[in-house]
Amino acid sequence: MLKKIAVTAVVAAVANLSGLALAEAQIRVEVSGVGSNQIPIAIAAFTDEALTPQQVTSIIKDDLTRSGYFKIIDANVVLNENAVVNFGDWKSKGADALVVGSVQSLADGRFDVRYKLLDTVKSSTLSGFAVTAPPANVRLTAHKIADDIYEKLTGVRGIFSTRIAYVTKAGSEYRLEVADADGEGTKVALRSPEPIISPAWSPDGTKVAYVSFEKRKPVILVQNLVTGERTEVANFKGNNSAPAWSPDGSKLAVALSRDGQTQIFTVNASGGNLQKLTSSSSIDTEPQFAADGQSIYFLSDRGGNPQIYKMSAGGGEAKRVTFGGSYNITPRISPDGKTLAYISRRDGKFQLYVLDLASGQELRLSDTTKDESPSFSPNGRYIMYATESGRRGSLAVVSIDGKVKQKLTVQAGDIREPTWGPFMK
């Protein structure tokens, strides 16, 4: 029996982003490297999937391939979720798992998409569900199926149905864009003749905070991605920069120079209730809440050069965290709080590193030389960051062990400042 699930209102609204304009250019994704233990899986074509705007099984295959953790076995057959399966045949083809399913067109224009994941080794059903989706959400449905497959076979929640945001520049126009994690379904949230920097997703995935120069100075705004409504959160004297959400979404940690030297503050996500957290004679900036909300990582030159520090979310004594290299910036903490990602300058190269906070072991993840703006996937398995390719900004994704890499580019213009959205409920 397949369980019936529905795309929730919030997910559907953010997925459609009906108030946003379609972007002109799509992202191209190139994948290299594989995980250390690939899982062989066959994905049969879903019955009647030609009825849908996008081919469901093609999206599932692309998602799993891009992850680096799956080896796709050629199925060359159409099988629905009720088909009688000879498990031995599929096992002999090298498949440890088999995906089957169907698509049915409903009278109201929606599609009934059914899926089942089979274990060919144990000759059993691992998972399955049915989703009723409008045409605009067929791609999201396929991503959700891929998420379920990923989770059931790896034990880690999948991120294929999550969203990313980033800034592109084409000519004199800056655009804040939102897309699926695979770069498809790109929509424009904001167009501006002035720079847009430091976008950051809200924990519920319905808003993005960012810094805009529309007023000829850096101002922090929060934009509702569903309604398009914008709220000015920080427009104080001097620079207003580096917004980062608290885990409960109630406030932002920000860097302000209102008192002269740039320091760390918190402010309500709707504006107001400004509280100062650092009062040093150095530059303190780029705050990031830990996943539990109890502490904040930030960048400071208080030791003579830029390094990453950690303090209580209420301020107070700060302890230095990074010691490898003399220039470490842009801290990002993993969802489980165990790994710190940052950009380190060594031998003139700006590259992505991660630090295991328990062991103190560092690992360089990138081989490019102008990296910036790292952002963890919500399951903590991947990091997206900005880099340069042929003198143009591009995005890259790397697994936290460095073995799986993706490059994301657009046909024209620069693409920078990525931020990976949260899991949607």
PDB file of N, CA and C in Angstrom, residues 73 188 252 380:
ATOM      1  N   ILE A  73      21.933   1.979 -12.976  1.00  0.00           N
ATOM      2  CA  ILE A  73      21.912   0.792 -13.831  1.00  0.00           C
ATOM      3  C   ILE A  73      20.846   0.986 -14.907  1.00  0.00           C
ATOM      4  N   VAL A 188      13.407  35.310 -10.775  1.00  0.00           N
ATOM      5  CA  VAL A 188      14.049  36.529 -10.283  1.00  0.00           C
ATOM      6  C   VAL A 188      13.239  37.111  -9.135  1.00  0.00           C
ATOM      7  N   LEU A 252      18.030  38.599  13.372  1.00  0.00           N
ATOM      8  CA  LEU A 252      19.211  38.517  12.519  1.00  0.00           C
ATOM      9  C   LEU A 252      20.427  38.990  13.294  1.00  0.00           C
ATOM     10  N   GLY A 380      23.910  18.950   5.449  1.00  0.00           N
ATOM     11  CA  GLY A 380      25.306  19.025   5.860  1.00  0.00           C
ATOM     12  C   GLY A 380      26.276  18.238   5.010  1.00  0.00           C
TER      13      GLY A 380
END
